[in-house]
């Protein structure tokens, strides 16, 4: 009994001291993981993930408090990248947090706009310019399509327009695998 | 001098049926000027040129109608004299079926040239020569339409070992370079001599596949009379894609130019023979690039090469060759690398070396794609020594990072792999898809970075405003400092002395100023509008109009 | 409509697989000659099971059934299973083996082209682990009566009369168990039913497969790398040890011409799907299989090591491939200078 | 804030925290080790008793109590590690006597050549040179294949495989027939799992031979004596 | 959902130690060769998990962050040893069956994971419940695994039960001449069956998510035609 | 000398920790999605496991056995291991940021790798001496690393395979691990020939 206590106590003192020492001595600050996660998030800042912006969501993921499938703008692609970074399992986008939509930008109908500036206050990336009682407009290049400006508008003059393609931005489509005909023909 | 040129070989490659005969029976003909020319502004790699004309303007043949946008761009010119009827979005000769800005010219039939003057490149600085070529709209005619003035730069050493002229023309059906070499060998060689001089190249090798004996003979005859003995014609073995610049350089010089590096750093540069001809015309005759030789072949009664004005509708061109009734598509380029056109009513552009008319019979729909069995046929055929099935494997699953690890961007999209694949997998389509996705992601990433900056900036601004409010509040109340500290503590993180606080606010304000200057867009959304903001809104209006414009055709074709 | 290239070389997966089946025929013919027609029953049984299982899985996974069934890969798997299992294995053994190969090893991974493990060898390994004794009962050479074999497959198992230990098994049992008195010569030489090469009959079967293999090489369906590296490794290592101690280690001719060596060299390790794809990778892959085959045959608990060796190298194949990527155009020599 | 002060503060906190964590670690360790050690001490007799009961139960299986009347546990000797018997440690060897007459030896043995490692055995050898009975005390043979050597796992409940050795000796089964049938001996094996059977059979044969040979010496030793013997040839 | 309900649901399904977190695999695979062993280990695990969650939740305020892992492990290992010894001494019959499994629990990483992730941050009742429910989640999976492996491997079920309840005996489900499928009992079989179980879970989860998604789509019709086909 | 080689080879191949001894499965399943991380985990485990085997041998031989405290084995081993892991992590984190980049995030995971306790305990029951303990620890860790990187290689390819949807990820990973352990059964019996 006594030997047991002595042996273990000896170990405990040595290890405890060493750990305590090391913990202070070798402490490092900051969490580079958050930055890495944030770099993957689309920065739409829409809050659909349930956090007030991409960075807070990134912090929550880093702490293990949030799943990686809560960001609809990031979509499947974003989930894959996060899973890759964190070594977690890929999951389908959580339907609780929304569904993936085509990328759009806000468009203000200037005929209806009353210049109330409410949308300006809502836009997280300052993509709306205008002034009180003046017509407002969206800087297309800077709009992230977060839709946060839609609800505050008292006259519902903002709509989301899918971004059209141009020859430059056109992408080759995923090659369509046509496999049905042969079977149908046989049937 | 004419010692036997030692040839090297590249791995892979295939030998498809060539079908070149039919279009070489007749000499080059000049295609008639059509009733309407649709000249796309964006015809080369690089920035889209800015329009210089508007509807209603009269233009002369060879008049510049689009100005190069920066140095990596190339001008476009009116192919004939006439009236500009519109500058508008028109269907492009592009697989996407999308439209882009075009200048639509109604020819007046006079075919009246602008003033043409030879350019004395020997007297001019190299930069001036390059600017001249840029404004003459000379781009590579071998297919990639890379602005030639950018390539006419000898690189670090200021001189080159070898200038390679690419007359291989390895793709089936296409014979435009073949007939050009046969019929215009001397002028071509003069162009080559100009390029050699500009690049200070020690020798010029003209590589021609050995299935074009007439072209070889013509060039040899022409060069025999030539004083410039550094020009040498070399027959290379016929194997697709011997005409790929890297493959041809390899065959002729043994040098392998890696992807992403300039061939001039290895002492070689490669131009298409048609480009050499265009350079001759631009420098010696002062004529900008307004036409080119186009092969019309495939499902037609009489295949032939035509000298075609840019902007001519492919439909008009094909009509000259008696297309067969079962024609169902028009392809720009050859069967290995060409692109299916959304309609036959797209204009001939600088990239159009061939208008290939197709039918189900000639180019049948391949049997359904089967899974890849990793048989390795494609790897054996790949001239870039890639592992096509690995790139396919990951592109298919949209794991682009991995695809890139297997050197996706080294792929020259030659199509050899798809040609041999027993599973009939449209491999190249997967690579095109993956490449364009990767590019799009890069754009998205930039946009996200921008959004992050702006968002953080906004947070900073809000923070500062809060602090300012708190400071005001503090000043107002009698208790002064204490309360301000409390308010600040609430607004900010704990434990900052008022001193630090003030400093922090200062820094924040400074940061904001700097940022605001950098951004140039003033997102101060309060108070009265500055002139700058007004300008911004005007610009935005214009962009909006453009977006709506672009959206229309797109929405139409979407279903 | 499709994009470029617009015309393709005539070739298809189906024709590849059919030529593989064709190449198996000489071997099968010799097999029937020496060991009886039971193997044909097994081939039929395996083929039917494989096609049914393949069709069912394709249906379940929502793939076009007829199209994929026609590719013939299930038949190749089935035939190879039938040829590596004992011809008088009870029917359910073959059926379970084929099901495991098609369902687990192939379709759970996404079907043709995606399986990291050789389906036929998964079947063999699974079954020999589960039923070691049933998987070791082979008909005696020359005892080709059909009915007893048929009964062995479908009826009651009165086997003693028609079975005998295969050369590999006999050798293994003798060398492992008895009190160090057994020698290679003792086992092989004294028994009249075993030839001195690979066991009577066995070497001719192997020769049949060899002919088929040459055909595959000529058709460019397989490359020389794998068979050459495999056979060479097996030859060198068994030869070396046989020279070192001929009483305990049997020589290369036996190793090359017995068991699954020849079949393996040309038909099994060459499975393009689960093997290595780079030229250097193929050499390493096949040499690895040769080495492990010899080790397992000589020291291991199982009679023939090919199946396990193949699976073990299947595991390593992605890594081998990754580390033997041939240099890409322009990246071969520093500076891209001519060689 | 100036650098040196910062460092000095950190240095002092290093010491403080080290001491603090060490103390807490110590406290936890002491408490939990005490708890463990306490339980250990408290249960030691009980655990020892149940271990003994277990041993007796095993012995009872190979040697029914009716065979002897002495206190087996008292009449035991220690057997030094023994190669032939496959033993690496000191083991106990019990001597059963009835009316003062030596009747049987109970000893442990092990086969090292099981399919997956060691198979430990306990066996009782009568003074008549017969193997009274044999049990496997521990093994790692494959469940469902080689584990029939343990009667609890043998599917043949009426006549478990291991019982075929009961009451046999070299007088009934010649030494060179004390093998499994597959090796030309007398004992059955289960098809597909010969290795396990072979291992047990051979080990039992060796143990029986050894016990018979050394019977007198073993019975002659004083209780709690120690028997060292390495020199026996196979 | 109330907090306790959620803990229960997490333990049994959503955060199931095996199927979702992939923790505790070694004892799971090693001991699930038959149902009786599996359940025995499962029950022992529940006991240890409850005890350790309870103990650490109670002591959590005293444990400094830097040495939490060694202290947690110390406590778990001590508890396991105590339980082991106690079984041996007082419940010897049960010990004969469970005994060999109890020391294995120390190395079961799910115990440490739960202590670290839950008990170190939550109250006594919640932590104990979490230990119980995580344990239950472990038990049902290991029991299922054991049953399948035993059934396929030997054609029996509950074999070996007589060691716990001498009056009972295992059930021969398949005919006695069923040759058995040894692979099911060997390690590969364990992996296969577990793979199938996880696939089953994926299937159920996907169905639930799909229903939710359909509901969402139904509730909010799409705003515009997609830009990309 | 050869016997030492056999200890290592045996631990790497024949009695592979993961496939035969069924230890260390959680990190095996959890950290094998990417080759890079698998290598990092393998390296970290190799370091810790070798250290753990050495340390536990010393504790066992010098403290526990002389004092007849074998019942403290599990306790003292595992506490020591936990401390080693944490110490290593802290030290690496500070002293070698590069190494920490590579190994850092895996080190805490090692505490929950039951092989790290299982192998030292096996050392005791196999009666290995100090050197043998170290080698056995090292060999087992190499076996773990081998299993991990092989598995990761396959998984990286599998990620792009057309696996039926419910089997994606872990489920097919399990099946693959099963087939891998089936393949490793081919080594059965080899350890008898050392
Ligand atoms: C697969 C492939 C085949 C090519 N074939 C030819 C060809 O036959 N003739 C040619 O001039 N350019 C060909 N090119 C284009 C050349 O690579 C290269 O771009 C051109 O020769 C450069 O000259 P340019 O800038 O004057 O067009 C081919 C390119 C590729 C990728
Ligand atoms: C890959 C492989 C291929 C085999 N091919 C043949 C074959 O062509 N002909 C044959 O009679 N046996 C073949 N066998 C059977 C084995 O050689 C061996 O006879 C079988 O595993 C039974 O083992 P045993 O004879 O050593 O007991 C093959 C086995 C394997 C694993
Ligand atoms: C996974 C596996 C486990 C085995 N377990 C045992 C076993 O526990 N006992 C045994 O004797 N043989 C075992 N064997 C060995 C084989 O069954 C071996 O071939 C057999 O013992 C030879 O005996 P036979 O002559 O009856 O065929 C096992 C084999 C395998 C593949
Ligand atoms: C040369 C060649 C060898 C093959 N070998 C095998 C084999 O050993 N086992 C097998 O199941 N299928 C084999 N196949 C068929 C096919 O590749 C296999 O079923 C795939 O692994 C299934 O995805 C082979 C096919 C070819 C062309
Ligand atoms: S849902 Fe995505 S884009 Fe929106 S705030 Fe959250 S992380 Fe950012
Ligand atoms: S303009 Fe509207 S949709 Fe665009 S970023 Fe601002 S708030 Fe979001
Ligand atoms: S040729 Fe086709 S089937 Fe063969 S490896 Fe290449 S992509 Fe796969
Ligand atoms: S298309 Fe790309 S991958 Fe295919 S053969 Fe050509 S270079 Fe190689
Ligand atoms: S690592 Fe073994 S139980 Fe988790």
PDB file of C-alpha atoms in Angstrom, chain C residues 92 96 104 108 126-127 129-132, chain E residues 178-183 186 188 192 196:
ATOM      1  CA  UNK C  92     -22.416 -23.262 -52.875  1.00  0.00           C
ATOM      2  CA  UNK C  96     -20.709 -17.613 -52.420  1.00  0.00           C
ATOM      3  CA  UNK C 104     -18.533  -6.849 -52.172  1.00  0.00           C
ATOM      4  CA  UNK C 108     -19.704  -1.822 -53.315  1.00  0.00           C
ATOM      5  CA  UNK C 126     -12.313 -15.315 -48.466  1.00  0.00           C
ATOM      6  CA  UNK C 127     -13.168 -18.894 -49.246  1.00  0.00           C
ATOM      7  CA  UNK C 129      -9.916 -18.675 -45.038  1.00  0.00           C
ATOM      8  CA  UNK C 130     -13.486 -19.730 -44.393  1.00  0.00           C
ATOM      9  CA  UNK C 131     -13.243 -23.289 -45.704  1.00  0.00           C
ATOM     10  CA  UNK C 132      -9.594 -24.262 -45.784  1.00  0.00           C
TER      11      UNK C 132
ATOM     12  CA  UNK E 178     -24.247 -25.681 -41.229  1.00  0.00           C
ATOM     13  CA  UNK E 179     -20.578 -25.485 -42.131  1.00  0.00           C
ATOM     14  CA  UNK E 180     -20.163 -22.057 -40.579  1.00  0.00           C
ATOM     15  CA  UNK E 181     -18.582 -19.079 -42.229  1.00  0.00           C
ATOM     16  CA  UNK E 182     -15.359 -18.634 -40.382  1.00  0.00           C
ATOM     17  CA  UNK E 183     -14.578 -15.279 -41.906  1.00  0.00           C
ATOM     18  CA  UNK E 186     -12.305 -13.463 -37.887  1.00  0.00           C
ATOM     19  CA  UNK E 188     -12.332  -9.268 -41.679  1.00  0.00           C
ATOM     20  CA  UNK E 192     -17.532  -6.132 -43.036  1.00  0.00           C
ATOM     21  CA  UNK E 196     -22.800  -2.663 -43.330  1.00  0.00           C
TER      22      UNK E 196
END
